[in-house]
Amino acid sequence: MRLVMAGMALSVAAPATAQDVQPDGPDIVVTAGKPLKLDAKVLRAGQRRFAEDRAMLSPEGSLRFELWRGGRRIPAGMVPIVLSDGKGHDLPITIDGDGRMVFANLPEGRWFLTAPAQSQGMHLRPIVLSRGTTTEDRRLGDIRAQCHVMISMGKAQATLLEWPLIGLFEAVGACESKRFQMFHQAEHPIASAKAMTPDGERELRLSEKGTSYVPPMSDRTLGNDVRVRIAYR
């Protein structure tokens, strides 16, 4: 099952199926053939949701944003990104040592994140990482917070026709739903993915091509400090 809402592609699969789906989502997707242009209201929606969830899910986490094209992450420093109002006023964009973007609290108004033509086919993804974690060794709370941010960013772009579908998705639990499995894409092919639970290691489902895994967000018996560790091939 693939759920799409206003430029946000959410990849889910019913738990009982062995079907491989396109990882990962939600994504904030740029229309094919056009350079990146994202309304800052989408970024603000993500920032607000992270602020709401931070104390409970990710008290030492930070929200950053990645550029992806297909299954490959593009370091933001390789693309001239601009956050502008189109009237000659720009806001600073911080790029960390891993090529991820960090934004200060964004002001209200019509600001857009843009990039030149070589950004065609790129999309933006939020990522939440706590101090002392990596993309290969993550806190489950960070992954849950990241999913909430993604949903909020997608809702910020949703049309009226898409709201009933969003409501249905949220009614069954959204990120914490046991009715769906949400694939989380990795930067490299995965050899294994495990949740380090109090009862021992739990193998996590991989996609057919081994490019993504299903974190146990819906398992409410697992605390937010449980680690999810992946190993690459």
Coordinates of N, CA and C in Angstrom, one line a residue:
M1 N 0.9 -1.2 0.0 CA 0.0 0.0 0.0 C 0.9 1.2 0.0
R2 N 0.6 2.2 -0.8 CA 1.3 3.4 -0.9 C 0.4 4.6 -0.7
L3 N 0.6 5.4 0.3 CA -0.3 6.5 0.7 C 0.4 7.8 0.3
V4 N -0.3 8.6 -0.5 CA 0.3 9.8 -1.0 C -0.6 11.0 -0.6
M5 N 0.0 12.0 -0.1 CA -0.8 13.2 0.3 C 0.1 14.4 0.1
A6 N -0.3 15.2 -1.0 CA 0.3 16.5 -1.2 C 1.8 16.5 -1.2
G7 N 2.3 15.7 -2.1 CA 3.8 15.7 -2.2 C 4.5 14.9 -1.1
M8 N 3.7 14.2 -0.2 CA 4.3 13.4 0.8 C 4.0 12.0 0.5
A9 N 5.0 11.2 0.2 CA 4.8 9.8 -0.1 C 5.1 8.9 1.1
L10 N 4.2 8.2 1.6 CA 4.3 7.4 2.7 C 4.3 5.9 2.3
S11 N 5.4 5.2 2.6 CA 5.5 3.8 2.2 C 5.2 2.9 3.3
V12 N 4.1 2.2 3.2 CA 3.7 1.3 4.2 C 3.3 -0.1 3.6
A13 N 3.4 -1.1 4.4 CA 2.9 -2.4 3.9 C 2.1 -3.1 5.0
A14 N 1.1 -3.8 4.7 CA 0.3 -4.5 5.7 C 1.2 -5.5 6.3
P15 N 1.2 -5.7 7.7 CA 2.1 -6.6 8.4 C 2.0 -8.0 7.9
A16 N 0.9 -8.5 7.4 CA 0.8 -9.9 7.0 C 1.3 -10.2 5.6
T17 N 1.7 -9.1 4.9 CA 2.2 -9.4 3.5 C 3.7 -9.4 3.5
A18 N 4.2 -10.0 2.4 CA 5.7 -10.0 2.2 C 6.0 -9.1 1.1
Q19 N 5.1 -8.2 0.7 CA 5.3 -7.3 -0.4 C 6.3 -6.3 -0.1
D20 N 7.2 -6.0 -1.1 CA 8.2 -5.0 -0.9 C 7.6 -3.7 -1.4
V21 N 7.8 -2.6 -0.8 CA 7.3 -1.3 -1.2 C 8.4 -0.3 -1.3
Q22 N 8.1 0.8 -1.9 CA 9.1 1.8 -2.1 C 9.4 2.5 -0.8
P23 N 10.6 2.4 -0.3 CA 11.0 3.1 0.9 C 11.4 4.5 0.6
D24 N 11.4 5.5 1.4 CA 10.9 5.5 2.7 C 9.9 6.6 2.8
G25 N 9.2 6.9 3.7 CA 8.4 8.0 3.7 C 8.0 8.4 5.1
P26 N 7.3 9.5 5.2 CA 6.9 10.3 4.1 C 8.1 11.1 3.6
D27 N 8.1 11.5 2.3 CA 9.1 12.4 1.7 C 8.4 13.6 1.3
I28 N 9.1 14.7 1.3 CA 8.6 16.0 0.7 C 9.2 16.0 -0.7
V29 N 8.3 15.8 -1.7 CA 8.8 15.4 -3.0 C 8.6 16.6 -3.9
V30 N 9.6 16.9 -4.8 CA 9.6 17.9 -5.8 C 9.0 17.4 -7.0
T31 N 8.2 18.1 -7.7 CA 7.6 17.7 -8.9 C 8.7 17.3 -9.9
A32 N 8.5 16.2 -10.6 CA 9.5 15.7 -11.5 C 9.8 16.8 -12.6
G33 N 11.1 16.9 -12.9 CA 11.5 17.9 -14.0 C 11.6 19.3 -13.5
K34 N 11.3 19.6 -12.3 CA 11.5 20.9 -11.8 C 12.5 21.0 -10.7
P35 N 13.2 22.1 -10.5 CA 14.2 22.2 -9.4 C 13.4 22.3 -8.1
L36 N 14.2 22.1 -7.0 CA 13.6 22.1 -5.7 C 13.1 23.5 -5.3
K37 N 11.8 23.5 -4.9 CA 11.2 24.8 -4.3 C 10.2 24.3 -3.3
L38 N 10.5 24.6 -2.0 CA 9.6 24.2 -0.9 C 9.2 25.4 -0.1
D39 N 7.9 25.5 0.1 CA 7.4 26.6 1.0 C 7.9 26.4 2.4
A40 N 8.4 27.4 3.0 CA 8.9 27.3 4.4 C 7.8 27.0 5.4
K41 N 6.6 27.1 5.0 CA 5.5 26.7 6.0 C 5.6 25.2 6.3
V42 N 6.2 24.4 5.3 CA 6.3 23.0 5.5 C 7.4 22.7 6.5
L43 N 8.5 23.5 6.4 CA 9.6 23.4 7.4 C 9.1 23.8 8.8
R44 N 8.3 24.9 8.9 CA 7.8 25.4 10.1 C 6.9 24.3 10.8
A45 N 6.1 23.6 10.0 CA 5.2 22.6 10.5 C 6.0 21.5 11.2
G46 N 7.1 21.1 10.5 CA 8.0 20.1 11.1 C 8.7 20.6 12.4
Q47 N 9.1 21.9 12.4 CA 9.7 22.4 13.6 C 8.8 22.4 14.8
R48 N 7.5 22.8 14.5 CA 6.5 22.9 15.6 C 6.2 21.5 16.1
R49 N 6.1 20.5 15.3 CA 5.8 19.2 15.8 C 7.0 18.6 16.6
F50 N 8.2 18.9 16.1 CA 9.4 18.4 16.9 C 9.4 19.1 18.3
A51 N 9.1 20.4 18.3 CA 9.1 21.1 19.6 C 8.1 20.5 20.6
E52 N 6.9 20.0 20.0 CA 5.9 19.4 20.8 C 6.3 18.1 21.4
D53 N 7.0 17.3 20.6 CA 7.4 15.9 20.9 C 8.7 15.8 21.7
R54 N 9.5 16.8 21.6 CA 10.9 16.7 22.0 C 11.1 16.2 23.5
A55 N 10.4 16.8 24.4 CA 10.6 16.4 25.8 C 10.3 15.0 26.0
M56 N 9.3 14.4 25.4 CA 8.9 13.0 25.6 C 9.7 12.0 24.8
L57 N 9.9 12.4 23.5 CA 10.5 11.4 22.6 C 12.0 11.6 22.4
S58 N 12.4 12.8 22.4 CA 13.8 13.1 21.9 C 14.4 14.2 22.7
P59 N 14.6 14.1 24.0 CA 15.0 15.3 24.8 C 16.4 15.8 24.5
E60 N 17.3 14.9 23.9 CA 18.6 15.4 23.5 C 18.8 15.4 22.0
G61 N 17.7 15.3 21.3 CA 17.7 15.2 19.9 C 17.7 16.6 19.2
S62 N 18.1 16.6 17.9 CA 18.1 17.7 17.1 C 17.4 17.4 15.7
L63 N 16.7 18.3 15.2 CA 16.0 18.1 13.9 C 16.9 18.7 12.8
R64 N 17.2 17.9 11.8 CA 17.9 18.3 10.7 C 17.2 17.9 9.4
F65 N 17.7 18.3 8.3 CA 17.0 18.0 7.0 C 18.0 17.5 6.0
E66 N 17.7 16.5 5.3 CA 18.5 15.9 4.3 C 17.9 16.0 2.9
L67 N 18.8 16.1 1.9 CA 18.4 16.1 0.5 C 18.7 14.7 -0.1
W68 N 17.7 14.1 -0.8 CA 17.8 12.8 -1.4 C 17.4 12.9 -2.8
R69 N 18.0 12.1 -3.7 CA 17.6 11.9 -5.0 C 17.5 10.4 -5.2
G70 N 16.2 9.9 -5.4 CA 16.1 8.4 -5.5 C 16.5 7.8 -4.2
G71 N 17.3 6.8 -4.3 CA 17.8 6.1 -3.0 C 19.2 6.6 -2.6
R72 N 19.6 7.8 -3.0 CA 20.9 8.3 -2.6 C 20.7 9.7 -1.9
R73 N 21.4 9.8 -0.8 CA 21.5 11.1 -0.1 C 22.5 12.0 -0.7
I74 N 22.1 13.2 -0.9 CA 23.0 14.2 -1.5 C 23.4 15.2 -0.4
P75 N 24.7 15.3 -0.1 CA 25.1 16.3 0.9 C 24.7 17.7 0.5
A76 N 24.1 18.4 1.4 CA 23.5 19.7 1.1 C 24.6 20.7 0.6
G77 N 25.9 20.5 1.0 CA 26.9 21.4 0.6 C 27.3 21.3 -0.9
M78 N 26.8 20.2 -1.5 CA 27.1 20.0 -2.9 C 26.1 20.8 -3.8
V79 N 25.0 21.3 -3.2 CA 24.0 22.0 -4.0 C 23.8 23.4 -3.4
P80 N 23.8 24.4 -4.2 CA 23.6 25.8 -3.7 C 22.2 26.0 -3.3
I81 N 21.9 25.8 -2.0 CA 20.5 26.0 -1.4 C 20.4 27.4 -0.9
V82 N 19.2 28.0 -1.2 CA 18.9 29.3 -0.7 C 17.5 29.3 -0.1
L83 N 17.4 30.0 1.0 CA 16.1 30.2 1.7 C 15.8 31.7 1.6
S84 N 14.8 32.0 0.7 CA 14.6 33.4 0.3 C 13.1 33.7 0.2
D85 N 12.8 35.0 0.3 CA 11.5 35.5 0.1 C 11.2 35.9 -1.3
G86 N 12.2 35.8 -2.2 CA 12.0 36.1 -3.6 C 12.1 37.6 -3.8
K87 N 12.4 38.4 -2.7 CA 12.5 39.8 -2.9 C 13.9 40.3 -2.5
G88 N 14.8 39.4 -2.6 CA 16.2 39.9 -2.3 C 16.6 39.6 -0.8
H89 N 15.7 39.0 0.0 CA 16.1 38.8 1.4 C 16.3 37.3 1.6
D90 N 17.4 36.9 2.2 CA 17.8 35.5 2.4 C 17.9 35.3 3.9
L91 N 17.6 34.0 4.3 CA 17.9 33.6 5.7 C 19.0 32.6 5.7
P92 N 19.8 32.6 6.7 CA 21.0 31.7 6.8 C 20.6 30.2 6.9
I93 N 21.3 29.3 6.2 CA 21.2 27.9 6.3 C 22.5 27.3 6.8
T94 N 22.4 26.6 7.9 CA 23.6 26.0 8.5 C 23.7 24.5 7.9
I95 N 24.8 24.1 7.5 CA 25.0 22.8 7.0 C 26.1 22.1 7.9
D96 N 25.7 21.0 8.5 CA 26.6 20.4 9.5 C 27.7 19.6 8.8
G97 N 28.6 18.9 9.5 CA 29.7 18.2 8.9 C 29.3 17.0 8.1
D98 N 28.0 16.5 8.3 CA 27.5 15.4 7.5 C 26.6 15.8 6.4
G99 N 26.6 17.1 6.1 CA 25.9 17.5 4.9 C 24.4 17.6 5.1
R100 N 24.0 17.8 6.4 CA 22.5 18.0 6.7 C 22.3 19.4 7.0
M101 N 21.1 19.9 6.7 CA 20.7 21.3 6.9 C 20.1 21.5 8.3
V102 N 20.4 22.6 8.9 CA 19.8 23.0 10.2 C 19.2 24.4 10.0
F103 N 18.0 24.6 10.4 CA 17.3 25.9 10.3 C 17.0 26.4 11.7
A104 N 17.3 27.7 11.8 CA 16.8 28.4 13.0 C 15.3 28.5 13.0
N105 N 14.6 29.0 14.0 CA 13.2 29.2 14.0 C 12.8 30.1 12.8
L106 N 12.0 29.6 11.9 CA 11.7 30.3 10.7 C 10.6 31.3 10.9
P107 N 10.8 32.5 10.4 CA 9.7 33.6 10.6 C 8.5 33.2 9.7
E108 N 7.4 33.8 10.1 CA 6.2 33.7 9.3 C 6.4 34.5 8.0
G109 N 5.5 34.2 7.0 CA 5.7 34.9 5.7 C 6.0 33.9 4.6
R110 N 6.1 34.4 3.4 CA 6.3 33.6 2.2 C 7.8 33.4 2.0
W111 N 8.4 32.4 2.6 CA 9.8 32.1 2.3 C 9.8 30.7 1.6
F112 N 10.8 30.6 0.8 CA 11.0 29.3 0.0 C 12.4 28.8 0.0
L113 N 12.5 27.5 0.2 CA 13.8 26.8 0.1 C 13.9 26.4 -1.4
T114 N 15.0 27.0 -2.1 CA 15.1 26.7 -3.5 C 16.5 26.3 -3.8
A115 N 16.7 25.7 -5.0 CA 18.0 25.2 -5.5 C 17.9 25.3 -7.0
P116 N 19.0 25.3 -7.7 CA 19.1 25.5 -9.1 C 18.6 24.2 -9.8
A117 N 18.7 24.2 -11.1 CA 18.2 23.1 -12.0 C 18.8 21.8 -11.6
Q118 N 20.0 21.7 -11.2 CA 20.6 20.4 -10.9 C 20.0 19.7 -9.7
S119 N 19.0 20.4 -9.0 CA 18.3 19.7 -7.9 C 17.1 19.0 -8.4
Q120 N 16.9 18.9 -9.7 CA 15.7 18.2 -10.2 C 15.6 16.7 -9.7
G121 N 14.4 16.4 -9.3 CA 14.2 15.0 -8.7 C 14.6 14.9 -7.3
M122 N 15.1 16.0 -6.6 CA 15.5 15.9 -5.2 C 14.3 16.0 -4.3
H123 N 14.3 15.4 -3.2 CA 13.3 15.6 -2.1 C 14.0 15.8 -0.8
L124 N 13.2 16.4 0.1 CA 13.7 16.7 1.4 C 13.2 15.8 2.5
R125 N 14.0 15.3 3.4 CA 13.6 14.5 4.5 C 14.1 15.0 5.8
P126 N 13.3 15.0 6.8 CA 13.7 15.3 8.2 C 14.4 14.1 8.8
I127 N 15.4 14.4 9.7 CA 16.0 13.3 10.4 C 16.2 13.9 11.8
V128 N 15.9 13.0 12.8 CA 16.1 13.4 14.2 C 17.2 12.5 14.8
L129 N 18.2 13.1 15.3 CA 19.3 12.3 15.9 C 19.6 12.9 17.3
S130 N 19.8 12.0 18.3 CA 20.2 12.5 19.6 C 21.7 12.4 19.7
R131 N 22.2 13.2 20.7 CA 23.7 13.2 21.0 C 24.1 11.7 21.3
G132 N 25.2 11.3 20.7 CA 25.7 10.0 20.9 C 25.1 8.9 20.0
T133 N 24.3 9.3 19.0 CA 23.7 8.3 18.1 C 24.1 8.6 16.7
T134 N 23.9 7.6 15.8 CA 24.2 7.8 14.4 C 23.1 7.2 13.6
T135 N 23.1 7.3 12.3 CA 22.1 6.7 11.5 C 22.1 5.2 11.6
E136 N 23.2 4.6 12.0 CA 23.3 3.1 12.2 C 23.0 2.7 13.6
D137 N 22.9 3.6 14.5 CA 22.6 3.2 15.9 C 21.7 4.3 16.5
R138 N 20.4 4.1 16.4 CA 19.4 5.2 16.7 C 18.6 4.8 17.9
R139 N 18.1 5.9 18.5 CA 17.0 5.7 19.6 C 15.7 5.6 18.9
L140 N 14.9 4.7 19.4 CA 13.5 4.5 18.9 C 12.7 5.7 19.0
G141 N 12.9 6.5 20.1 CA 12.2 7.7 20.3 C 12.5 8.7 19.2
D142 N 13.7 8.8 18.8 CA 14.1 9.7 17.7 C 13.4 9.3 16.4
I143 N 13.3 8.0 16.1 CA 12.6 7.5 14.9 C 11.1 7.9 15.0
R144 N 10.5 7.7 16.2 CA 9.1 8.1 16.3 C 8.9 9.6 16.1
A145 N 9.8 10.4 16.7 CA 9.7 11.8 16.6 C 9.8 12.2 15.1
Q146 N 10.8 11.6 14.4 CA 11.0 11.9 13.0 C 9.8 11.5 12.2
C147 N 9.1 10.4 12.5 CA 7.9 10.1 11.7 C 6.8 11.1 12.0
H148 N 6.6 11.6 13.2 CA 5.6 12.6 13.5 C 5.9 13.9 12.7
V149 N 7.2 14.3 12.6 CA 7.6 15.4 11.9 C 7.3 15.3 10.4
M150 N 7.6 14.1 9.8 CA 7.2 13.8 8.4 C 5.8 14.0 8.2
I151 N 4.9 13.4 9.0 CA 3.5 13.5 8.8 C 3.0 15.0 8.9
S152 N 3.6 15.7 9.8 CA 3.2 17.1 9.9 C 3.6 17.9 8.7
M153 N 4.8 17.6 8.2 CA 5.2 18.3 7.0 C 4.3 18.0 5.8
G154 N 3.9 16.7 5.7 CA 3.0 16.3 4.6 C 1.7 17.0 4.7
K155 N 1.1 17.1 6.0 CA -0.2 17.7 6.2 C -0.1 19.2 5.8
A156 N 1.0 19.8 5.9 CA 1.2 21.2 5.6 C 1.0 21.5 4.1
Q157 N 1.1 20.4 3.3 CA 0.9 20.5 1.9 C -0.3 19.9 1.3
A158 N -1.1 19.3 2.2 CA -2.2 18.5 1.8 C -3.3 19.4 1.2
T159 N -4.1 18.8 0.2 CA -5.2 19.5 -0.4 C -6.5 19.0 0.4
L160 N -7.6 19.7 0.1 CA -8.8 19.4 0.8 C -9.3 17.9 0.4
L161 N -9.0 17.5 -0.8 CA -9.3 16.1 -1.2 C -8.5 15.1 -0.5
E162 N -7.3 15.5 0.0 CA -6.5 14.5 0.7 C -6.7 14.4 2.2
W163 N -7.4 15.4 2.8 CA -7.6 15.4 4.2 C -8.4 14.2 4.7
P164 N -9.4 13.7 4.0 CA -10.1 12.5 4.5 C -9.2 11.3 4.6
L165 N -8.3 11.1 3.7 CA -7.3 10.0 3.7 C -6.3 10.2 4.9
I166 N -5.9 11.5 5.1 CA -5.1 11.7 6.3 C -5.8 11.4 7.6
G167 N -7.1 11.8 7.6 CA -7.8 11.5 8.9 C -7.9 10.0 9.1
L168 N -8.1 9.3 8.1 CA -8.2 7.8 8.2 C -6.9 7.2 8.7
F169 N -5.8 7.7 8.1 CA -4.5 7.2 8.5 C -4.2 7.6 10.0
E170 N -4.6 8.8 10.4 CA -4.4 9.1 11.8 C -5.3 8.4 12.8
A171 N -6.5 8.1 12.3 CA -7.5 7.4 13.1 C -7.0 6.0 13.5
V172 N -6.2 5.3 12.6 CA -5.7 4.0 12.9 C -4.3 4.0 13.6
G173 N -3.9 5.2 14.0 CA -2.7 5.3 14.8 C -1.5 5.9 14.1
A174 N -1.6 6.2 12.8 CA -0.5 6.9 12.1 C 0.8 6.2 12.3
C175 N 1.8 6.9 12.8 CA 3.1 6.4 13.0 C 3.2 5.2 13.9
E176 N 2.3 5.1 14.9 CA 2.3 4.1 15.9 C 1.2 3.0 15.5
S177 N 0.7 3.0 14.3 CA -0.3 2.0 13.9 C 0.3 0.6 13.8
K178 N -0.4 -0.4 14.3 CA 0.0 -1.8 14.2 C -0.6 -2.4 12.9
R179 N -1.4 -1.6 12.2 CA -2.0 -2.1 11.0 C -1.1 -2.0 9.7
F180 N -0.1 -1.2 9.9 CA 0.8 -0.9 8.8 C 2.2 -1.1 9.3
Q181 N 3.1 -1.4 8.3 CA 4.6 -1.3 8.6 C 5.2 -0.2 7.8
M182 N 6.0 0.6 8.4 CA 6.6 1.7 7.7 C 8.1 1.5 7.5
F183 N 8.4 1.5 6.2 CA 9.8 1.3 5.9 C 10.7 2.5 6.0
H184 N 11.8 2.4 6.6 CA 12.8 3.5 6.8 C 14.0 3.2 5.9
Q185 N 14.3 4.1 5.0 CA 15.3 3.8 4.0 C 16.7 4.2 4.6
A186 N 17.7 3.3 4.3 CA 19.1 3.5 4.8 C 19.9 4.0 3.6
E187 N 21.1 4.5 3.9 CA 21.9 5.1 2.9 C 22.7 4.1 2.1
H188 N 22.7 2.9 2.6 CA 23.4 1.8 1.9 C 22.6 0.5 2.0
P189 N 22.9 -0.5 1.2 CA 22.2 -1.8 1.4 C 22.5 -2.4 2.8
I190 N 21.4 -3.0 3.3 CA 21.5 -3.4 4.7 C 21.7 -4.9 4.8
A191 N 22.6 -5.3 5.7 CA 22.8 -6.7 6.0 C 21.9 -7.2 7.1
S192 N 21.7 -6.3 8.1 CA 20.8 -6.7 9.2 C 20.3 -5.4 9.9
A193 N 19.1 -5.6 10.5 CA 18.6 -4.5 11.3 C 18.0 -5.1 12.6
K194 N 18.3 -4.6 13.8 CA 17.9 -5.2 15.0 C 17.5 -4.1 16.0
A195 N 16.5 -4.5 16.8 CA 16.1 -3.6 17.9 C 16.6 -4.3 19.2
M196 N 17.3 -3.5 20.0 CA 18.0 -4.0 21.2 C 17.0 -3.9 22.3
T197 N 16.1 -4.8 22.5 CA 15.0 -4.8 23.4 C 15.5 -5.3 24.8
P198 N 14.8 -5.0 25.9 CA 15.1 -5.6 27.2 C 15.2 -7.1 27.2
D199 N 14.5 -7.8 26.3 CA 14.4 -9.2 26.2 C 15.5 -9.8 25.2
G200 N 16.3 -8.9 24.7 CA 17.3 -9.4 23.7 C 17.1 -8.7 22.3
E201 N 18.0 -9.1 21.4 CA 17.9 -8.6 20.1 C 16.7 -9.1 19.3
R202 N 16.1 -8.2 18.6 CA 14.9 -8.5 17.8 C 15.2 -8.2 16.3
E203 N 15.2 -9.2 15.5 CA 15.4 -8.9 14.1 C 14.3 -8.1 13.5
L204 N 14.6 -7.1 12.7 CA 13.6 -6.3 12.0 C 13.5 -6.7 10.6
R205 N 12.3 -6.5 10.1 CA 12.0 -6.8 8.7 C 12.8 -5.9 7.8
L206 N 13.3 -6.4 6.7 CA 14.0 -5.6 5.6 C 13.1 -5.7 4.4
S207 N 13.3 -4.7 3.6 CA 12.6 -4.7 2.3 C 13.3 -5.8 1.4
E208 N 12.6 -6.1 0.3 CA 13.1 -7.2 -0.5 C 14.5 -6.9 -1.1
K209 N 14.8 -5.6 -1.4 CA 16.1 -5.3 -1.9 C 17.1 -4.9 -0.8
G210 N 16.6 -5.0 0.4 CA 17.5 -4.7 1.5 C 18.0 -3.2 1.6
T211 N 17.1 -2.3 1.1 CA 17.5 -0.9 1.2 C 16.8 -0.2 2.3
S212 N 15.9 -0.9 3.0 CA 15.1 -0.2 4.1 C 14.7 -1.3 5.1
Y213 N 14.3 -0.8 6.3 CA 13.9 -1.7 7.4 C 12.7 -1.1 8.1
V214 N 12.0 -1.9 8.9 CA 10.8 -1.5 9.6 C 11.1 -1.3 11.1
P215 N 11.3 -0.1 11.6 CA 11.5 0.1 13.0 C 10.2 -0.2 13.8
P216 N 10.3 -0.7 15.0 CA 9.2 -1.1 15.8 C 8.5 0.0 16.5
M217 N 8.0 1.0 15.7 CA 7.4 2.2 16.3 C 6.1 1.9 17.0
S218 N 5.4 0.9 16.5 CA 4.1 0.6 17.0 C 4.1 -0.3 18.3
D219 N 5.3 -0.8 18.7 CA 5.4 -1.6 19.9 C 5.5 -0.7 21.1
R220 N 4.4 -0.5 21.8 CA 4.3 0.4 22.9 C 5.0 -0.2 24.1
T221 N 5.4 -1.5 24.1 CA 6.1 -2.0 25.2 C 7.6 -1.6 25.2
L222 N 8.0 -1.1 24.0 CA 9.4 -0.7 23.9 C 9.6 0.8 24.2
G223 N 10.4 1.2 25.1 CA 10.7 2.6 25.5 C 11.4 3.3 24.4
N224 N 11.4 4.6 24.6 CA 12.0 5.5 23.6 C 13.6 5.4 23.5
D225 N 14.2 4.8 24.6 CA 15.6 4.7 24.6 C 16.1 3.4 24.0
V226 N 15.2 2.5 23.6 CA 15.6 1.3 22.9 C 16.4 1.7 21.6
R227 N 17.5 1.0 21.4 CA 18.3 1.3 20.2 C 17.9 0.4 19.1
V228 N 18.0 1.0 17.9 CA 17.8 0.3 16.6 C 19.1 0.4 15.9
R229 N 19.7 -0.8 15.6 CA 21.0 -0.8 15.0 C 21.0 -1.5 13.7
I230 N 21.6 -1.0 12.7 CA 21.7 -1.6 11.4 C 23.2 -1.8 11.0
A231 N 23.4 -2.9 10.2 CA 24.7 -3.1 9.7 C 24.6 -3.2 8.2
Y232 N 25.6 -2.6 7.5 CA 25.5 -2.6 6.1 C 26.2 -3.8 5.5
R233 N 25.9 -4.1 4.3 CA 26.5 -5.2 3.6 C 28.0 -4.9 3.3

